[in-house]
CSV table of C-alpha atoms and ligand atoms in Angstrom, one decimal:
chain,number,residue,atom,x,y,z
A,362,MET,CA,-11.3,5.4,13.8
A,363,LEU,CA,-9.0,5.8,10.7
A,364,PHE,CA,-7.2,2.9,9.1
A,365,ASP,CA,-3.9,3.8,7.5
A,366,THR,CA,-3.5,0.8,5.2
A,367,HIS,CA,0.1,1.7,4.0
A,368,ALA,CA,2.8,3.3,6.0
A,369,HIS,CA,6.5,2.5,6.3
A,370,TYR,CA,7.5,2.9,10.0
A,371,ASP,CA,10.5,0.7,9.4
A,372,ASP,CA,11.9,3.7,7.4
A,373,GLN,CA,15.0,5.5,8.9
A,374,ALA,CA,13.0,8.7,8.8
A,375,PHE,CA,11.3,7.4,12.0
A,376,ASP,CA,14.5,6.3,13.8
A,377,ALA,CA,14.4,9.1,16.3
A,378,ASP,CA,10.7,8.7,17.4
A,379,ARG,CA,9.2,5.5,16.0
A,380,ARG,CA,8.0,4.0,19.2
A,381,GLU,CA,6.5,7.2,20.7
A,382,LEU,CA,4.8,8.1,17.4
A,383,LEU,CA,3.3,4.6,17.0
A,384,SER,CA,2.2,4.4,20.6
A,385,ALA,CA,0.3,7.7,20.3
A,386,MET,CA,-1.6,6.8,17.1
A,387,PRO,CA,-4.8,5.7,18.8
A,388,ASP,CA,-4.9,9.1,20.6
A,389,HIS,CA,-4.9,10.7,17.1
A,390,ASN,CA,-7.9,8.6,16.1
A,391,VAL,CA,-5.7,6.2,14.0
A,392,GLY,CA,-6.8,2.8,15.1
A,393,LEU,CA,-5.1,0.5,12.6
A,394,ILE,CA,-1.9,0.6,10.4
A,395,VAL,CA,-0.5,-1.8,7.9
A,396,ASN,CA,3.3,-1.5,7.5
A,397,PRO,CA,4.5,-3.2,4.3
A,398,GLY,CA,8.1,-4.3,4.0
A,399,CYS,CA,10.3,-3.3,1.0
A,400,THR,CA,13.2,-5.8,1.5
A,401,VAL,CA,13.7,-9.0,3.5
A,402,GLU,CA,15.2,-6.9,6.3
A,403,SER,CA,12.5,-4.2,6.3
A,404,SER,CA,9.8,-7.0,6.2
A,405,ARG,CA,11.4,-8.4,9.3
A,406,THR,CA,11.2,-5.0,11.0
A,407,ALA,CA,7.6,-4.6,9.9
A,408,MET,CA,6.8,-8.0,11.4
A,409,GLU,CA,8.5,-6.9,14.7
A,410,LEU,CA,6.6,-3.6,14.8
A,411,ALA,CA,3.4,-5.5,14.3
A,412,ALA,CA,4.3,-7.8,17.2
A,413,ALA,CA,5.1,-4.8,19.4
A,414,PHE,CA,2.0,-2.7,18.8
A,415,PRO,CA,-1.6,-4.0,19.0
A,416,HIS,CA,-2.8,-1.6,16.3
A,417,VAL,CA,0.0,-2.3,13.8
A,418,TYR,CA,-0.1,-5.1,11.2
A,419,ALA,CA,2.6,-6.1,8.7
A,420,ALA,CA,3.0,-7.1,5.0
A,421,VAL,CA,6.1,-8.7,3.7
A,422,GLY,CA,7.8,-8.6,0.3
A,423,ILE,CA,10.4,-7.1,-1.9
A,424,HIS,CA,9.7,-3.7,-3.5
A,425,PRO,CA,10.6,-3.6,-7.3
A,426,GLU,CA,13.1,-0.8,-6.7
A,427,ASN,CA,15.0,-3.1,-4.2
A,428,CYS,CA,15.0,-6.4,-6.3
A,429,GLY,CA,18.3,-5.7,-8.1
A,430,ASP,CA,20.3,-8.2,-6.0
A,431,PHE,CA,17.4,-10.8,-5.9
A,432,VAL,CA,18.3,-14.4,-5.3
A,433,PRO,CA,15.6,-17.1,-5.0
A,434,ALA,CA,16.7,-17.9,-1.4
A,435,GLN,CA,15.1,-14.5,-0.4
A,436,MET,CA,11.7,-15.9,-1.2
A,437,GLU,CA,12.2,-18.6,1.5
A,438,GLU,CA,12.8,-15.8,4.0
A,439,ILE,CA,9.7,-13.9,2.8
A,440,ARG,CA,7.7,-17.2,3.0
A,441,ALA,CA,8.8,-17.7,6.6
A,442,LEU,CA,8.0,-14.1,7.6
A,443,ALA,CA,4.7,-14.3,5.8
A,444,GLN,CA,3.6,-17.0,8.2
A,445,SER,CA,4.3,-14.9,11.3
A,446,PRO,CA,1.3,-13.7,13.4
A,447,LYS,CA,-0.1,-10.3,12.3
A,448,VAL,CA,1.3,-10.6,8.8
A,449,VAL,CA,-1.8,-9.8,6.7
A,450,ALA,CA,-0.5,-9.5,3.1
A,451,VAL,CA,2.3,-9.9,0.7
A,452,GLY,CA,3.8,-6.5,-0.2
A,453,GLU,CA,5.0,-4.1,-1.1
A,454,ILE,CA,5.5,-5.7,-4.5
A,455,GLY,CA,5.0,-4.6,-8.1
A,456,LEU,CA,6.7,-2.9,-11.0
A,457,ASP,CA,8.4,0.5,-11.1
A,458,TYR,CA,9.5,1.7,-14.5
A,459,TYR,CA,9.8,5.4,-13.5
A,460,TRP,CA,13.5,5.5,-12.5
A,461,PRO,CA,15.9,4.5,-15.3
A,462,GLU,CA,18.3,3.2,-12.7
A,463,ASN,CA,15.8,0.7,-11.3
A,464,PRO,CA,16.4,-3.0,-11.8
A,465,PRO,CA,15.7,-4.4,-15.3
A,466,ARG,CA,12.0,-4.8,-16.1
A,467,GLU,CA,12.3,-8.6,-16.7
A,468,LEU,CA,13.8,-9.1,-13.2
A,469,GLN,CA,11.1,-6.9,-11.6
A,470,GLN,CA,8.5,-9.0,-13.4
A,471,GLU,CA,10.0,-12.3,-12.2
A,472,VAL,CA,10.2,-11.1,-8.6
A,473,LEU,CA,6.6,-9.9,-8.8
A,474,ARG,CA,5.4,-13.3,-10.2
A,475,ARG,CA,7.2,-15.2,-7.4
A,476,HIS,CA,5.4,-13.0,-4.8
A,477,MET,CA,2.1,-13.5,-6.5
A,478,ALA,CA,2.6,-17.3,-6.5
A,479,LEU,CA,3.5,-17.1,-2.8
A,480,ALA,CA,0.4,-15.1,-2.0
A,481,GLN,CA,-1.7,-17.6,-3.9
A,482,GLU,CA,-0.1,-20.5,-2.0
A,483,LEU,CA,-0.6,-18.8,1.4
A,484,ALA,CA,-4.0,-17.4,0.5
A,485,LEU,CA,-2.9,-13.8,1.4
A,486,PRO,CA,-3.9,-10.6,-0.4
A,487,VAL,CA,-1.2,-8.6,-2.1
A,488,ILE,CA,-0.2,-4.9,-2.0
A,489,ILE,CA,0.9,-3.7,-5.5
A,490,HIS,CA,3.1,-0.7,-6.3
A,491,ASP,CA,2.6,0.3,-9.9
A,492,ARG,CA,4.5,3.2,-11.2
A,493,GLU,CA,4.5,3.8,-15.0
A,494,ALA,CA,3.9,0.1,-15.5
A,495,HIS,CA,0.1,-0.2,-15.7
A,496,ALA,CA,-0.1,-2.6,-18.7
A,497,ASP,CA,2.5,-5.0,-17.3
A,498,CYS,CA,1.0,-5.0,-13.8
A,499,LEU,CA,-2.4,-5.7,-15.2
A,500,ALA,CA,-1.0,-8.6,-17.3
A,501,ILE,CA,0.5,-10.2,-14.3
A,502,VAL,CA,-2.6,-9.7,-12.2
A,503,ARG,CA,-4.5,-11.6,-15.0
A,504,GLU,CA,-2.0,-14.5,-14.7
A,505,PHE,CA,-3.1,-15.1,-11.1
A,506,PRO,CA,-6.9,-15.0,-11.1
A,507,ALA,CA,-7.1,-16.5,-7.6
A,508,VAL,CA,-5.1,-13.7,-6.0
A,509,ARG,CA,-6.8,-10.6,-4.7
A,510,GLY,CA,-5.1,-7.4,-3.9
A,511,VAL,CA,-4.9,-3.7,-3.7
A,512,PHE,CA,-3.2,-1.2,-6.0
A,513,HIS,CA,-1.8,1.3,-3.5
A,514,CYS,CA,-1.5,4.9,-4.6
A,515,PHE,CA,-3.5,4.0,-7.6
A,516,SER,CA,-2.5,6.0,-10.6
A,517,GLY,CA,-4.1,4.1,-13.5
A,518,SER,CA,-7.0,5.1,-15.7
A,519,ALA,CA,-10.7,4.7,-15.0
A,520,GLU,CA,-10.7,1.8,-17.5
A,521,MET,CA,-8.0,0.0,-15.6
A,522,ALA,CA,-9.8,0.6,-12.3
A,523,ARG,CA,-12.9,-1.0,-13.8
A,524,GLU,CA,-11.0,-4.1,-14.8
A,525,LEU,CA,-9.4,-4.4,-11.3
A,526,LEU,CA,-12.8,-4.0,-9.6
A,527,LYS,CA,-14.3,-6.7,-11.8
A,528,ARG,CA,-11.6,-9.0,-10.6
A,529,GLY,CA,-12.4,-8.2,-7.0
A,530,TRP,CA,-9.4,-5.9,-6.3
A,531,MET,CA,-9.3,-2.8,-4.2
A,532,LEU,CA,-7.8,0.7,-4.8
A,533,SER,CA,-6.1,2.8,-2.3
A,534,PHE,CA,-5.3,6.5,-2.3
A,535,ASN,CA,-3.0,8.8,-0.3
A,536,GLY,CA,-1.9,12.4,0.0
A,537,ALA,CA,-1.2,12.5,-3.7
A,538,ILE,CA,-4.9,13.1,-4.3
A,539,THR,CA,-4.7,16.4,-2.3
A,540,PHE,CA,-2.1,17.8,-4.6
A,541,LYS,CA,-3.1,20.6,-7.0
A,542,ASN,CA,-2.0,18.7,-10.1
A,543,ALA,CA,-4.1,15.5,-9.2
A,544,ARG,CA,-6.5,14.9,-12.0
A,545,LYS,CA,-6.9,11.2,-12.9
A,546,ALA,CA,-7.2,9.9,-9.3
A,547,PRO,CA,-10.1,12.2,-8.4
A,548,GLU,CA,-11.9,11.0,-11.5
A,549,VAL,CA,-11.4,7.4,-10.6
A,550,ILE,CA,-12.5,8.0,-7.0
A,551,ALA,CA,-15.7,9.7,-8.2
A,552,GLU,CA,-16.5,6.7,-10.3
A,553,ILE,CA,-15.7,3.6,-8.1
A,554,PRO,CA,-17.9,2.2,-5.5
A,555,LEU,CA,-17.2,3.1,-1.9
A,556,ASP,CA,-16.7,-0.5,-0.8
A,557,ARG,CA,-13.6,-0.8,-2.9
A,558,LEU,CA,-11.7,2.2,-1.5
A,559,MET,CA,-9.0,2.3,1.1
A,560,ILE,CA,-6.9,5.1,2.5
A,561,GLU,CA,-3.2,5.3,3.3
A,562,THR,CA,-0.4,7.8,3.9
A,563,ASP,CA,2.6,5.9,2.3
A,564,ALA,CA,4.5,7.6,5.2
A,565,PRO,CA,7.2,9.0,5.3
A,566,TYR,CA,6.4,10.1,1.7
A,567,LEU,CA,3.6,12.0,0.0
A,568,THR,CA,2.5,14.2,2.8
A,569,PRO,CA,-0.9,15.7,2.0
A,570,THR,CA,-1.5,19.4,1.3
A,571,PRO,CA,-1.1,21.7,3.2
A,572,PHE,CA,1.8,19.9,4.9
A,573,ARG,CA,3.6,18.9,1.8
A,574,GLY,CA,7.4,18.8,2.3
A,575,ARG,CA,7.2,17.6,5.9
A,576,ARG,CA,7.7,14.0,6.9
A,577,ASN,CA,4.4,12.2,6.6
A,578,ASP,CA,2.9,10.0,9.2
A,579,SER,CA,-0.5,8.4,9.9
A,580,THR,CA,-1.8,11.4,11.8
A,581,TYR,CA,-2.3,13.1,8.4
A,582,VAL,CA,-4.4,10.3,7.0
A,583,HIS,CA,-7.6,12.1,7.9
A,584,LEU,CA,-6.8,14.6,5.1
A,585,VAL,CA,-7.0,11.8,2.6
A,586,ALA,CA,-10.4,10.8,4.0
A,587,GLU,CA,-11.6,14.4,3.8
A,588,ARG,CA,-10.5,14.8,0.2
A,589,ILE,CA,-12.4,11.6,-0.8
A,590,ALA,CA,-15.4,12.8,1.1
A,591,GLN,CA,-15.3,16.1,-0.9
A,592,ILE,CA,-15.1,14.2,-4.2
A,593,LYS,CA,-17.9,11.8,-3.2
A,594,GLY,CA,-20.1,14.4,-1.6
A,595,LEU,CA,-20.1,12.5,1.7
A,596,SER,CA,-19.1,13.4,5.3
A,597,PRO,CA,-15.5,12.7,6.3
A,598,GLU,CA,-17.0,10.5,9.1
A,599,ALA,CA,-18.8,8.3,6.5
A,600,VAL,CA,-15.5,7.9,4.5
A,601,GLU,CA,-13.7,7.1,7.8
A,602,GLN,CA,-16.1,4.4,8.7
A,603,ILE,CA,-16.4,2.7,5.3
A,604,THR,CA,-12.6,2.7,4.7
A,605,TRP,CA,-12.1,1.3,8.2
A,606,GLU,CA,-14.5,-1.5,7.4
A,607,ASN,CA,-13.1,-2.1,3.9
A,608,GLY,CA,-9.5,-2.3,5.3
A,609,LYS,CA,-10.5,-4.8,8.0
A,610,ARG,CA,-12.4,-6.9,5.6
A,611,PHE,CA,-9.6,-6.9,2.9
A,612,PHE,CA,-6.8,-7.7,5.4
A,613,GLY,CA,-8.9,-10.2,7.4
A,614,ILE,CA,-8.6,-8.3,10.7
A,615,ALA,CA,-11.3,-9.2,13.2
B,2066,LIG,NI1,4.9,2.2,-0.1
């Protein structure tokens, strides 16, 4: 079975068919899904979806793009949600310097540090979003050596990947690696050991080739496994199995 380690079913793109789609996932060979939250509200929805579907788990946190109105009281809500059953990580958290209209960098960093401290306190792994912020993300990772996590949609260099692996972190890849202009990620995938790889869709975004432009969902995650298999010279079944085991181990799912 396939493990989609990062999909946003709380997104309004799924308002019309969320329940039908999620119920059908095991019939599409998708046996596990982690739904990270991006705000307090979406973290609550992620937790509720996890409670409703046996194959869905949740992560809770505030995405850097959504931290503009951050107040410390939000961390108390995230802390409470993080202790719900089937919440397996703190995320989606991180830094996003891509959009000029994003919240100020200092605020993004403060919110990330607070989530890292919470993850350390609760002994949960973290799910990191790093867009055009590699050096600052790595610097904050180094401040919390006891925290383990995954860089989702990893877009850093092979050198950055090496440091993260040395620190015990995981890297996760999605449909972006199937795009024609993908260069860095395939190089990183070729180099890193299989036991540090996870797969994801980031649904509803980043639909893999040849379905780019459509709404993404976990039924496309096999295309990510197939691309990794191609890069690694393995069968898709081998990648399916190892990423399944990696995801279960990383998120502590029995
Ligand atoms: Ni995401």
